[in-house]
mmCIF file of C-alpha atoms in Angstrom:
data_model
loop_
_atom_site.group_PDB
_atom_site.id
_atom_site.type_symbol
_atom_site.label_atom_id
_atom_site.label_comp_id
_atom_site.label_asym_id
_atom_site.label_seq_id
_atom_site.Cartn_x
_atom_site.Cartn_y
_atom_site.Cartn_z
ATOM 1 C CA UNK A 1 0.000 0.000 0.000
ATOM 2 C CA UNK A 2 1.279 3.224 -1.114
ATOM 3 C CA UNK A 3 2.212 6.180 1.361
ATOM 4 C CA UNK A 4 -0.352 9.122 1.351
ATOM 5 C CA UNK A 5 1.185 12.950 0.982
ATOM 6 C CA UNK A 6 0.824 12.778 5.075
ATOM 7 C CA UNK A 7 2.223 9.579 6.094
ATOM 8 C CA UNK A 8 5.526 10.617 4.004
ATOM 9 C CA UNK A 9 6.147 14.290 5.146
ATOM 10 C CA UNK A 10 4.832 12.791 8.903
ATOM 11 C CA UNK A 11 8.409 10.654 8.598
ATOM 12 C CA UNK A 12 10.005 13.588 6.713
ATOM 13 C CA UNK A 13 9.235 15.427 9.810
ATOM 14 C CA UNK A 14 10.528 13.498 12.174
ATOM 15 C CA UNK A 15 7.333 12.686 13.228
ATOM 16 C CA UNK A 16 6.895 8.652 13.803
ATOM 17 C CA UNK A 17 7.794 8.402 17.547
ATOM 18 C CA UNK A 18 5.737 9.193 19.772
ATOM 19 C CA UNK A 19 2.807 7.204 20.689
ATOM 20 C CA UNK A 20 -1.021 8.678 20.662
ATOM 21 C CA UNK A 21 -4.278 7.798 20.564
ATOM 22 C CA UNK A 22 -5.079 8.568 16.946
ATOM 23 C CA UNK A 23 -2.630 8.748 14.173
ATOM 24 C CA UNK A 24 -2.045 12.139 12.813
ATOM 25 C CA UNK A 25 -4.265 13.126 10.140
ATOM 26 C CA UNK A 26 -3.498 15.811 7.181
ATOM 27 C CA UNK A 27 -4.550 18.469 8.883
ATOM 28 C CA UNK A 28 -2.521 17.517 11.917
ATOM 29 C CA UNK A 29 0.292 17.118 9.637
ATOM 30 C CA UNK A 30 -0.467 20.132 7.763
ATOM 31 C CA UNK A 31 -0.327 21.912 10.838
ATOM 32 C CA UNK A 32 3.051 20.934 11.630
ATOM 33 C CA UNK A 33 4.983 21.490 8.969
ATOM 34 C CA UNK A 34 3.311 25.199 9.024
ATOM 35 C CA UNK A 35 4.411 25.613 12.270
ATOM 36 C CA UNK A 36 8.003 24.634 11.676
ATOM 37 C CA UNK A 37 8.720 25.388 8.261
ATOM 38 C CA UNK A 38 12.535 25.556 8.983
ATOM 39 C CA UNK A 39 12.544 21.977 9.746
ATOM 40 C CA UNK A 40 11.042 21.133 6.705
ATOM 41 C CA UNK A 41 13.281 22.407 4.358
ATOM 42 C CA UNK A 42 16.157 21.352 6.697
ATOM 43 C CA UNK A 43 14.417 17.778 6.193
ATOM 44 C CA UNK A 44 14.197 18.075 2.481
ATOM 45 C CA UNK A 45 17.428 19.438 1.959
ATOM 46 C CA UNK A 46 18.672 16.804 4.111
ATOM 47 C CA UNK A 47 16.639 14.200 1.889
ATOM 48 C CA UNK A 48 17.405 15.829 -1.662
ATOM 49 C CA UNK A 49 21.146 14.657 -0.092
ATOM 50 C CA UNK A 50 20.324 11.271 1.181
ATOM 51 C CA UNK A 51 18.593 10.561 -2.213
ATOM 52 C CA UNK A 52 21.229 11.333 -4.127
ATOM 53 C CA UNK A 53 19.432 14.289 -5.684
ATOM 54 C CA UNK A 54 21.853 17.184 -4.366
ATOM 55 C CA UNK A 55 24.870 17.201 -6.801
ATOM 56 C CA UNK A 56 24.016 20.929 -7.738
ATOM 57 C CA UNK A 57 22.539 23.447 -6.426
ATOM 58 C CA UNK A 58 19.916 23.245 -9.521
ATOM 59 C CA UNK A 59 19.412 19.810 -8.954
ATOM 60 C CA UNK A 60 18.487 19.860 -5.824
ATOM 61 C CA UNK A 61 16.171 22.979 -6.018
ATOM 62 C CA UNK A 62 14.398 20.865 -8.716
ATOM 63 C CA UNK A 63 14.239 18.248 -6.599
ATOM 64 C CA UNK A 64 12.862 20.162 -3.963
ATOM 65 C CA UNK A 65 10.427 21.564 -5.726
ATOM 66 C CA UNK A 66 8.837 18.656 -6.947
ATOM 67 C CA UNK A 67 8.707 17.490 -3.520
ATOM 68 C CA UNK A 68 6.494 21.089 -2.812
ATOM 69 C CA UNK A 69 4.771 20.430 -5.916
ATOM 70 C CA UNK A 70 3.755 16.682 -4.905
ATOM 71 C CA UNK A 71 2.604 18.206 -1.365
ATOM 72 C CA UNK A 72 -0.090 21.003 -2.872
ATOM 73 C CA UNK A 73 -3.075 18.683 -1.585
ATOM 74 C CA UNK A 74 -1.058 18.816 2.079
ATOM 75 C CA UNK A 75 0.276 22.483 2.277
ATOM 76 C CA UNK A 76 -0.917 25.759 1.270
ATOM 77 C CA UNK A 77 0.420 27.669 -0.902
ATOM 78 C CA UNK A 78 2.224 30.086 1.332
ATOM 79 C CA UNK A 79 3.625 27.526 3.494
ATOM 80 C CA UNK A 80 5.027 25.547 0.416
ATOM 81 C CA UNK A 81 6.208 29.247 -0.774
ATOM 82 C CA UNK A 82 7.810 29.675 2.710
ATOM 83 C CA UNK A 83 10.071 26.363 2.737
ATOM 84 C CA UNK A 84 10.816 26.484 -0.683
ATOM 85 C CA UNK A 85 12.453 29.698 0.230
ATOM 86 C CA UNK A 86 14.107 28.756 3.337
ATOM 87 C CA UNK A 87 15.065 25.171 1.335
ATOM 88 C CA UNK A 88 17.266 27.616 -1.313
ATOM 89 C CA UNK A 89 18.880 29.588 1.447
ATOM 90 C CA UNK A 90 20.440 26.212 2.795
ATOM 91 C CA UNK A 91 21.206 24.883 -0.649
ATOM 92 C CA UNK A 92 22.641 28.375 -1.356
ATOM 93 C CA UNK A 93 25.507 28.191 1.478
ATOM 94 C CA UNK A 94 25.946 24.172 0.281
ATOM 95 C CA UNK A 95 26.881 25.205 -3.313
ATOM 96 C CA UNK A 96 27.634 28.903 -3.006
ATOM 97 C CA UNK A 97 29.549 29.218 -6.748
ATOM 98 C CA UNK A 98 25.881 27.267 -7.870
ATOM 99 C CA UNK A 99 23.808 30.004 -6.200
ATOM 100 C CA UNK A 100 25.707 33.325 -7.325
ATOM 101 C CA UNK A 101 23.956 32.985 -10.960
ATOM 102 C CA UNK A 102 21.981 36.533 -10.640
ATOM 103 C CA UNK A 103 22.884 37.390 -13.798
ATOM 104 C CA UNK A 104 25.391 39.734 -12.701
ATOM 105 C CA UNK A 105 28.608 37.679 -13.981
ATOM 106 C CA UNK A 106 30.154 40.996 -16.414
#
């Protein structure tokens, strides 16, 4: 049986230890990840690397992405806006010659 959107950003999260009456449900799992969007994108950059998807900077913000794309039924918009953001910083100091491409290379 395949993993639903909430089950698999529940384990990105950290989230399968501790013990309660009722698993999470999306909107409990929504919730969290809203409330600590820096430990998302810590968890997906951290992911994008244990996946093998973080050679380059532009390989892993793909990667990313697609992850935020795959999570739209899960997240709102401005939360997936919000770690996508904080996701880039990270990548950013990881592959800092990848990340200077602003067009300003004269």
């Amino acid at each position: 049986m395949a993993d639903t959107t909430a089950q698999r950003w529940m384990r990105l999260m950290g989230g399968q230890g501790r013990p309660t009456a009722r698993p999470p449900g999306d909107a409990d799992v929504a919730d969290n990840v809203a409330r600590y969007p820096e430990r998302a994108a810590q968890a997906l950059v951290d992911q994008s690397r244990r996946q093998g998807q973080a050679a380059s900077a532009r390989q892993a913000r793909g990667w990313i992405s697609r992850q935020l794309d795959e999570a739209a039924e899960l997240l709102d918009q401005p939360t997936r806006d919000r770690i996508a953001q904080l996701a880039h910083v990270q990548i950013a100091k990881r592959f800092p010659e990848d990340s200077s491409d602003d067009g300003s290379n004269s």
